[in-house]
């Protein structure tokens, strides 16, 4: 079955950096677009970024553009999110989500999430 | 950017029917996806492309979409349906996905 396992979260100071990873299994990772979505404490879902199967299409939400970088390694069945210049408002649970085999699909599988806390 | 509007909360008695709406400008021409998030858990897709149920989702859960309103309907509501529900579409002008603010379903 489809499994997505995020890791790399933790406590970081404002201005610091963190790299999240998402290990995928149970499907052909290289066929799927993938996304990062976050949820601040007590708040709703916020899409952050997606990357196409071949990495030639990448988009970011305005809230993270220029600070976060999405990437993937199809040989390792892994998705990444490099987060720089972190702010208190980036505190959230970060989910990776499978995003279909084409553009404008849905988020049909989600990981369990990894908590990022930005605080001094 | 495209905006999706959901009621913050909906309450329903067990065994009754819950309807959660998702409003957007001419949303009827878009594909709407719905996600259920139980407390402390990751979201799960329960409806895709307006009305399709993924494998394992009970027939009690259905979706519709027309005009300016999409809706998620849950019949014979159970305690286990208590969760936050989010609608989602793609803004085809920006090529970005958009989530509604979420609706907390409370089973009385």
PDB file of C-alpha atoms in Angstrom:
ATOM      1  CA  UNK A   1       0.000   0.000   0.000  1.00  0.00           C
ATOM      2  CA  UNK A   2       1.017   3.616  -0.455  1.00  0.00           C
ATOM      3  CA  UNK A   3       3.176   4.860   2.370  1.00  0.00           C
ATOM      4  CA  UNK A   4       4.672   8.298   2.886  1.00  0.00           C
ATOM      5  CA  UNK A   5       6.913   8.911   5.877  1.00  0.00           C
ATOM      6  CA  UNK A   6       8.147  12.406   6.688  1.00  0.00           C
ATOM      7  CA  UNK A   7      11.190  13.138   8.819  1.00  0.00           C
ATOM      8  CA  UNK A   8      13.494  15.990   9.671  1.00  0.00           C
ATOM      9  CA  UNK A   9      11.225  18.170  11.763  1.00  0.00           C
ATOM     10  CA  UNK A  10      12.241  19.689  15.060  1.00  0.00           C
ATOM     11  CA  UNK A  11      12.959  22.868  16.958  1.00  0.00           C
ATOM     12  CA  UNK A  12      14.877  25.582  15.124  1.00  0.00           C
ATOM     13  CA  UNK A  13      15.636  29.209  15.896  1.00  0.00           C
ATOM     14  CA  UNK A  14      14.245  32.039  13.792  1.00  0.00           C
ATOM     15  CA  UNK A  15      16.455  32.553  10.767  1.00  0.00           C
ATOM     16  CA  UNK A  16      17.604  28.964  10.858  1.00  0.00           C
ATOM     17  CA  UNK A  17      17.293  26.172   8.330  1.00  0.00           C
ATOM     18  CA  UNK A  18      15.834  22.686   8.243  1.00  0.00           C
ATOM     19  CA  UNK A  19      15.557  19.991   5.599  1.00  0.00           C
ATOM     20  CA  UNK A  20      12.501  17.764   5.557  1.00  0.00           C
ATOM     21  CA  UNK A  21      12.436  14.390   3.856  1.00  0.00           C
ATOM     22  CA  UNK A  22       9.584  12.188   2.718  1.00  0.00           C
ATOM     23  CA  UNK A  23      10.243   8.520   2.008  1.00  0.00           C
ATOM     24  CA  UNK A  24       7.757   6.967  -0.393  1.00  0.00           C
ATOM     25  CA  UNK A  25       6.897   3.317  -0.898  1.00  0.00           C
ATOM     26  CA  UNK A  26       4.134   1.131  -2.284  1.00  0.00           C
ATOM     27  CA  UNK A  27       3.873   2.905  -5.639  1.00  0.00           C
ATOM     28  CA  UNK A  28       6.025   4.002  -8.584  1.00  0.00           C
ATOM     29  CA  UNK A  29       7.301   7.249  -7.109  1.00  0.00           C
ATOM     30  CA  UNK A  30       8.753   8.517 -10.382  1.00  0.00           C
ATOM     31  CA  UNK A  31       5.289   8.525 -12.001  1.00  0.00           C
ATOM     32  CA  UNK A  32       3.754  10.958  -9.527  1.00  0.00           C
ATOM     33  CA  UNK A  33       3.751  14.670  -8.841  1.00  0.00           C
ATOM     34  CA  UNK A  34       4.341  15.386  -5.159  1.00  0.00           C
ATOM     35  CA  UNK A  35       3.520  18.239  -2.798  1.00  0.00           C
ATOM     36  CA  UNK A  36       4.273  19.704   0.594  1.00  0.00           C
ATOM     37  CA  UNK A  37       1.353  20.992   2.640  1.00  0.00           C
ATOM     38  CA  UNK A  38       1.454  22.378   6.168  1.00  0.00           C
ATOM     39  CA  UNK A  39      -0.927  22.995   9.022  1.00  0.00           C
ATOM     40  CA  UNK A  40      -0.194  25.554  11.708  1.00  0.00           C
ATOM     41  CA  UNK A  41      -1.468  24.712  15.208  1.00  0.00           C
ATOM     42  CA  UNK A  42      -5.239  24.956  15.268  1.00  0.00           C
ATOM     43  CA  UNK A  43      -5.377  26.200  11.687  1.00  0.00           C
ATOM     44  CA  UNK A  44      -6.345  24.846   8.279  1.00  0.00           C
ATOM     45  CA  UNK A  45      -4.351  23.290   5.475  1.00  0.00           C
ATOM     46  CA  UNK A  46      -1.912  25.432   3.508  1.00  0.00           C
ATOM     47  CA  UNK A  47      -0.387  24.126   0.292  1.00  0.00           C
ATOM     48  CA  UNK A  48       3.280  25.087  -0.012  1.00  0.00           C
ATOM     49  CA  UNK A  49       4.851  23.573  -3.098  1.00  0.00           C
ATOM     50  CA  UNK A  50       4.574  20.918  -5.743  1.00  0.00           C
ATOM     51  CA  UNK A  51       7.010  19.236  -8.084  1.00  0.00           C
ATOM     52  CA  UNK A  52       6.239  17.271 -11.217  1.00  0.00           C
ATOM     53  CA  UNK A  53       7.348  13.701 -11.780  1.00  0.00           C
ATOM     54  CA  UNK A  54      10.295  14.768 -13.924  1.00  0.00           C
ATOM     55  CA  UNK A  55      11.062  17.895 -11.870  1.00  0.00           C
ATOM     56  CA  UNK A  56      10.448  20.212 -14.813  1.00  0.00           C
ATOM     57  CA  UNK A  57       7.475  21.904 -13.132  1.00  0.00           C
ATOM     58  CA  UNK A  58       7.809  23.425  -9.681  1.00  0.00           C
ATOM     59  CA  UNK A  59       5.526  25.912  -7.978  1.00  0.00           C
ATOM     60  CA  UNK A  60       5.570  27.610  -4.583  1.00  0.00           C
ATOM     61  CA  UNK A  61       3.071  29.461  -2.474  1.00  0.00           C
ATOM     62  CA  UNK A  62       3.925  33.136  -2.058  1.00  0.00           C
ATOM     63  CA  UNK A  63       4.396  32.593   1.679  1.00  0.00           C
ATOM     64  CA  UNK A  64       7.490  30.435   1.114  1.00  0.00           C
ATOM     65  CA  UNK A  65       8.764  31.509  -2.304  1.00  0.00           C
ATOM     66  CA  UNK A  66      12.449  32.350  -2.155  1.00  0.00           C
ATOM     67  CA  UNK A  67      12.900  30.658   1.232  1.00  0.00           C
ATOM     68  CA  UNK A  68      11.855  27.044   0.614  1.00  0.00           C
ATOM     69  CA  UNK A  69      13.080  24.683  -2.098  1.00  0.00           C
ATOM     70  CA  UNK A  70      11.363  21.471  -3.109  1.00  0.00           C
ATOM     71  CA  UNK A  71      13.302  18.646  -4.729  1.00  0.00           C
ATOM     72  CA  UNK A  72      13.087  14.921  -5.286  1.00  0.00           C
ATOM     73  CA  UNK A  73      15.319  11.939  -5.913  1.00  0.00           C
ATOM     74  CA  UNK A  74      13.415   9.379  -7.939  1.00  0.00           C
ATOM     75  CA  UNK A  75      16.201   6.826  -7.529  1.00  0.00           C
ATOM     76  CA  UNK A  76      15.741   7.025  -3.759  1.00  0.00           C
ATOM     77  CA  UNK A  77      11.935   7.391  -3.819  1.00  0.00           C
ATOM     78  CA  UNK A  78      12.303  10.526  -1.776  1.00  0.00           C
ATOM     79  CA  UNK A  79      10.904  14.047  -1.666  1.00  0.00           C
ATOM     80  CA  UNK A  80      12.607  16.930   0.116  1.00  0.00           C
ATOM     81  CA  UNK A  81      11.872  20.421   1.364  1.00  0.00           C
ATOM     82  CA  UNK A  82      14.801  22.698   2.174  1.00  0.00           C
ATOM     83  CA  UNK A  83      13.563  25.450   4.460  1.00  0.00           C
ATOM     84  CA  UNK A  84      15.713  28.526   5.000  1.00  0.00           C
ATOM     85  CA  UNK A  85      15.194  31.820   6.813  1.00  0.00           C
ATOM     86  CA  UNK A  86      12.594  30.224   9.038  1.00  0.00           C
ATOM     87  CA  UNK A  87      10.114  32.412  10.884  1.00  0.00           C
ATOM     88  CA  UNK A  88       7.850  31.844  13.856  1.00  0.00           C
ATOM     89  CA  UNK A  89       4.879  31.678  11.501  1.00  0.00           C
ATOM     90  CA  UNK A  90       6.429  28.645   9.792  1.00  0.00           C
ATOM     91  CA  UNK A  91       5.667  26.613  12.909  1.00  0.00           C
ATOM     92  CA  UNK A  92       3.402  23.830  11.701  1.00  0.00           C
ATOM     93  CA  UNK A  93       3.008  20.164  10.947  1.00  0.00           C
ATOM     94  CA  UNK A  94       4.408  19.544   7.481  1.00  0.00           C
ATOM     95  CA  UNK A  95       2.852  16.847   5.302  1.00  0.00           C
ATOM     96  CA  UNK A  96       4.047  15.388   2.050  1.00  0.00           C
ATOM     97  CA  UNK A  97       1.247  14.318  -0.254  1.00  0.00           C
ATOM     98  CA  UNK A  98       1.020  12.351  -3.471  1.00  0.00           C
ATOM     99  CA  UNK A  99      -0.441  14.618  -6.122  1.00  0.00           C
ATOM    100  CA  UNK A 100      -1.441  12.390  -9.014  1.00  0.00           C
ATOM    101  CA  UNK A 101       0.221  11.532 -12.296  1.00  0.00           C
ATOM    102  CA  UNK A 102      -0.669  14.784 -14.020  1.00  0.00           C
ATOM    103  CA  UNK A 103      -1.212  18.418 -13.254  1.00  0.00           C
ATOM    104  CA  UNK A 104      -4.320  19.573 -11.420  1.00  0.00           C
ATOM    105  CA  UNK A 105      -4.962  16.285  -9.691  1.00  0.00           C
ATOM    106  CA  UNK A 106      -5.778  15.706  -6.040  1.00  0.00           C
ATOM    107  CA  UNK A 107      -3.821  14.819  -2.923  1.00  0.00           C
ATOM    108  CA  UNK A 108      -4.753  11.175  -2.701  1.00  0.00           C
ATOM    109  CA  UNK A 109      -2.247  10.015  -0.091  1.00  0.00           C
ATOM    110  CA  UNK A 110      -0.661  11.871   2.814  1.00  0.00           C
ATOM    111  CA  UNK A 111       2.130  11.141   5.247  1.00  0.00           C
ATOM    112  CA  UNK A 112       1.634  11.350   8.983  1.00  0.00           C
ATOM    113  CA  UNK A 113       3.396  14.714   9.138  1.00  0.00           C
ATOM    114  CA  UNK A 114       6.470  16.092  10.871  1.00  0.00           C
ATOM    115  CA  UNK A 115       6.341  18.983  13.328  1.00  0.00           C
ATOM    116  CA  UNK A 116       8.507  22.032  12.774  1.00  0.00           C
ATOM    117  CA  UNK A 117       8.735  24.526  15.616  1.00  0.00           C
ATOM    118  CA  UNK A 118      10.454  27.850  15.033  1.00  0.00           C
ATOM    119  CA  UNK A 119      11.238  29.525  18.330  1.00  0.00           C
ATOM    120  CA  UNK A 120      14.092  31.173  20.144  1.00  0.00           C
TER     121      UNK A 120
ATOM    122  CA  UNK B   1      -6.627  34.299  -6.241  1.00  0.00           C
ATOM    123  CA  UNK B   2      -9.514  31.867  -6.083  1.00  0.00           C
ATOM    124  CA  UNK B   3     -11.299  31.719  -2.727  1.00  0.00           C
ATOM    125  CA  UNK B   4     -13.213  28.784  -1.246  1.00  0.00           C
ATOM    126  CA  UNK B   5     -15.652  29.501   1.579  1.00  0.00           C
ATOM    127  CA  UNK B   6     -16.732  26.841   4.076  1.00  0.00           C
ATOM    128  CA  UNK B   7     -18.837  27.219   7.220  1.00  0.00           C
ATOM    129  CA  UNK B   8     -16.582  26.940  10.283  1.00  0.00           C
ATOM    130  CA  UNK B   9     -18.795  24.356  11.925  1.00  0.00           C
ATOM    131  CA  UNK B  10     -21.694  22.010  11.325  1.00  0.00           C
ATOM    132  CA  UNK B  11     -23.450  20.005  14.022  1.00  0.00           C
ATOM    133  CA  UNK B  12     -25.620  16.964  13.497  1.00  0.00           C
ATOM    134  CA  UNK B  13     -27.221  14.281  15.608  1.00  0.00           C
ATOM    135  CA  UNK B  14     -26.190  10.654  15.148  1.00  0.00           C
ATOM    136  CA  UNK B  15     -28.126   8.936  12.382  1.00  0.00           C
ATOM    137  CA  UNK B  16     -29.016  12.199  10.682  1.00  0.00           C
ATOM    138  CA  UNK B  17     -27.602  13.771   7.534  1.00  0.00           C
ATOM    139  CA  UNK B  18     -24.786  16.336   7.484  1.00  0.00           C
ATOM    140  CA  UNK B  19     -24.203  18.667   4.564  1.00  0.00           C
ATOM    141  CA  UNK B  20     -20.991  20.663   4.360  1.00  0.00           C
ATOM    142  CA  UNK B  21     -20.821  23.348   1.722  1.00  0.00           C
ATOM    143  CA  UNK B  22     -17.915  24.854  -0.181  1.00  0.00           C
ATOM    144  CA  UNK B  23     -18.599  28.091  -1.988  1.00  0.00           C
ATOM    145  CA  UNK B  24     -16.597  29.541  -4.848  1.00  0.00           C
ATOM    146  CA  UNK B  25     -17.133  31.660  -7.927  1.00  0.00           C
ATOM    147  CA  UNK B  26     -18.541  29.321 -10.582  1.00  0.00           C
ATOM    148  CA  UNK B  27     -17.104  26.356  -8.703  1.00  0.00           C
ATOM    149  CA  UNK B  28     -19.392  24.106 -10.705  1.00  0.00           C
ATOM    150  CA  UNK B  29     -16.952  24.167 -13.619  1.00  0.00           C
ATOM    151  CA  UNK B  30     -14.066  23.043 -11.422  1.00  0.00           C
ATOM    152  CA  UNK B  31     -13.226  19.647  -9.990  1.00  0.00           C
ATOM    153  CA  UNK B  32     -13.665  19.608  -6.222  1.00  0.00           C
ATOM    154  CA  UNK B  33     -11.867  17.250  -3.868  1.00  0.00           C
ATOM    155  CA  UNK B  34     -12.747  16.700  -0.200  1.00  0.00           C
ATOM    156  CA  UNK B  35     -10.534  15.641   2.687  1.00  0.00           C
ATOM    157  CA  UNK B  36     -11.422  14.372   6.145  1.00  0.00           C
ATOM    158  CA  UNK B  37      -9.065  15.039   9.034  1.00  0.00           C
ATOM    159  CA  UNK B  38      -9.864  13.292  12.277  1.00  0.00           C
ATOM    160  CA  UNK B  39      -8.339  14.771  15.464  1.00  0.00           C
ATOM    161  CA  UNK B  40      -4.601  14.175  15.632  1.00  0.00           C
ATOM    162  CA  UNK B  41      -4.478  12.454  12.259  1.00  0.00           C
ATOM    163  CA  UNK B  42      -3.376  13.309   8.737  1.00  0.00           C
ATOM    164  CA  UNK B  43      -5.987  14.256   6.149  1.00  0.00           C
ATOM    165  CA  UNK B  44      -7.592  11.526   4.060  1.00  0.00           C
ATOM    166  CA  UNK B  45      -9.235  12.106   0.695  1.00  0.00           C
ATOM    167  CA  UNK B  46     -12.895  11.075   0.867  1.00  0.00           C
ATOM    168  CA  UNK B  47     -14.243  12.508  -2.408  1.00  0.00           C
ATOM    169  CA  UNK B  48     -12.393  13.240  -5.636  1.00  0.00           C
ATOM    170  CA  UNK B  49     -13.558  14.967  -8.814  1.00  0.00           C
ATOM    171  CA  UNK B  50     -16.792  16.208  -7.253  1.00  0.00           C
ATOM    172  CA  UNK B  51     -18.362  12.821  -6.478  1.00  0.00           C
ATOM    173  CA  UNK B  52     -15.960   9.909  -6.787  1.00  0.00           C
ATOM    174  CA  UNK B  53     -15.318   7.866  -3.658  1.00  0.00           C
ATOM    175  CA  UNK B  54     -11.836   6.389  -3.233  1.00  0.00           C
ATOM    176  CA  UNK B  55     -11.613   2.759  -2.267  1.00  0.00           C
ATOM    177  CA  UNK B  56     -12.613   2.188   1.342  1.00  0.00           C
ATOM    178  CA  UNK B  57     -14.751   5.293   1.697  1.00  0.00           C
ATOM    179  CA  UNK B  58     -18.315   4.349   2.700  1.00  0.00           C
ATOM    180  CA  UNK B  59     -21.250   5.032   0.400  1.00  0.00           C
ATOM    181  CA  UNK B  60     -22.727   7.211   3.140  1.00  0.00           C
ATOM    182  CA  UNK B  61     -20.326   9.918   1.970  1.00  0.00           C
ATOM    183  CA  UNK B  62     -21.152  11.652  -1.288  1.00  0.00           C
ATOM    184  CA  UNK B  63     -20.319  14.836  -3.142  1.00  0.00           C
ATOM    185  CA  UNK B  64     -22.024  17.228  -5.501  1.00  0.00           C
ATOM    186  CA  UNK B  65     -21.032  20.374  -7.343  1.00  0.00           C
ATOM    187  CA  UNK B  66     -23.090  22.914  -9.235  1.00  0.00           C
ATOM    188  CA  UNK B  67     -23.191  26.636  -9.776  1.00  0.00           C
ATOM    189  CA  UNK B  68     -21.367  28.415  -6.980  1.00  0.00           C
ATOM    190  CA  UNK B  69     -21.583  25.647  -4.377  1.00  0.00           C
ATOM    191  CA  UNK B  70     -20.059  22.226  -3.901  1.00  0.00           C
ATOM    192  CA  UNK B  71     -21.252  20.028  -1.080  1.00  0.00           C
ATOM    193  CA  UNK B  72     -20.187  17.014   0.899  1.00  0.00           C
ATOM    194  CA  UNK B  73     -23.083  14.988   2.273  1.00  0.00           C
ATOM    195  CA  UNK B  74     -22.786  12.370   4.977  1.00  0.00           C
ATOM    196  CA  UNK B  75     -25.884  10.285   5.667  1.00  0.00           C
ATOM    197  CA  UNK B  76     -26.513   8.212   8.789  1.00  0.00           C
ATOM    198  CA  UNK B  77     -23.850  10.172  10.617  1.00  0.00           C
ATOM    199  CA  UNK B  78     -21.767   8.257  13.151  1.00  0.00           C
ATOM    200  CA  UNK B  79     -19.514   9.384  15.983  1.00  0.00           C
ATOM    201  CA  UNK B  80     -16.511   8.410  13.870  1.00  0.00           C
ATOM    202  CA  UNK B  81     -17.445  11.028  11.267  1.00  0.00           C
ATOM    203  CA  UNK B  82     -16.550  13.781  13.703  1.00  0.00           C
ATOM    204  CA  UNK B  83     -13.654  15.529  12.006  1.00  0.00           C
ATOM    205  CA  UNK B  84     -12.548  18.581  10.083  1.00  0.00           C
ATOM    206  CA  UNK B  85     -13.462  18.551   6.403  1.00  0.00           C
ATOM    207  CA  UNK B  86     -11.658  20.540   3.709  1.00  0.00           C
ATOM    208  CA  UNK B  87     -12.616  21.184   0.115  1.00  0.00           C
ATOM    209  CA  UNK B  88      -9.931  21.782  -2.517  1.00  0.00           C
ATOM    210  CA  UNK B  89      -9.774  22.916  -6.121  1.00  0.00           C
ATOM    211  CA  UNK B  90      -7.098  24.134  -8.513  1.00  0.00           C
ATOM    212  CA  UNK B  91      -6.978  27.790  -9.443  1.00  0.00           C
ATOM    213  CA  UNK B  92      -6.432  27.432 -13.171  1.00  0.00           C
ATOM    214  CA  UNK B  93      -5.287  31.032 -13.507  1.00  0.00           C
ATOM    215  CA  UNK B  94      -2.375  30.655 -11.123  1.00  0.00           C
ATOM    216  CA  UNK B  95      -1.970  26.867 -11.547  1.00  0.00           C
ATOM    217  CA  UNK B  96      -2.028  26.568  -7.764  1.00  0.00           C
ATOM    218  CA  UNK B  97      -4.175  24.410  -5.489  1.00  0.00           C
ATOM    219  CA  UNK B  98      -6.548  26.102  -3.080  1.00  0.00           C
ATOM    220  CA  UNK B  99      -8.057  24.749   0.130  1.00  0.00           C
ATOM    221  CA  UNK B 100     -11.180  25.923   1.853  1.00  0.00           C
ATOM    222  CA  UNK B 101     -10.848  27.045   5.436  1.00  0.00           C
ATOM    223  CA  UNK B 102     -12.263  23.792   6.755  1.00  0.00           C
ATOM    224  CA  UNK B 103     -15.463  22.796   8.522  1.00  0.00           C
ATOM    225  CA  UNK B 104     -15.552  21.120  11.897  1.00  0.00           C
ATOM    226  CA  UNK B 105     -18.261  18.479  11.957  1.00  0.00           C
ATOM    227  CA  UNK B 106     -19.571  17.833  15.454  1.00  0.00           C
ATOM    228  CA  UNK B 107     -21.713  14.798  16.165  1.00  0.00           C
ATOM    229  CA  UNK B 108     -24.051  15.726  19.004  1.00  0.00           C
TER     230      UNK B 108
END
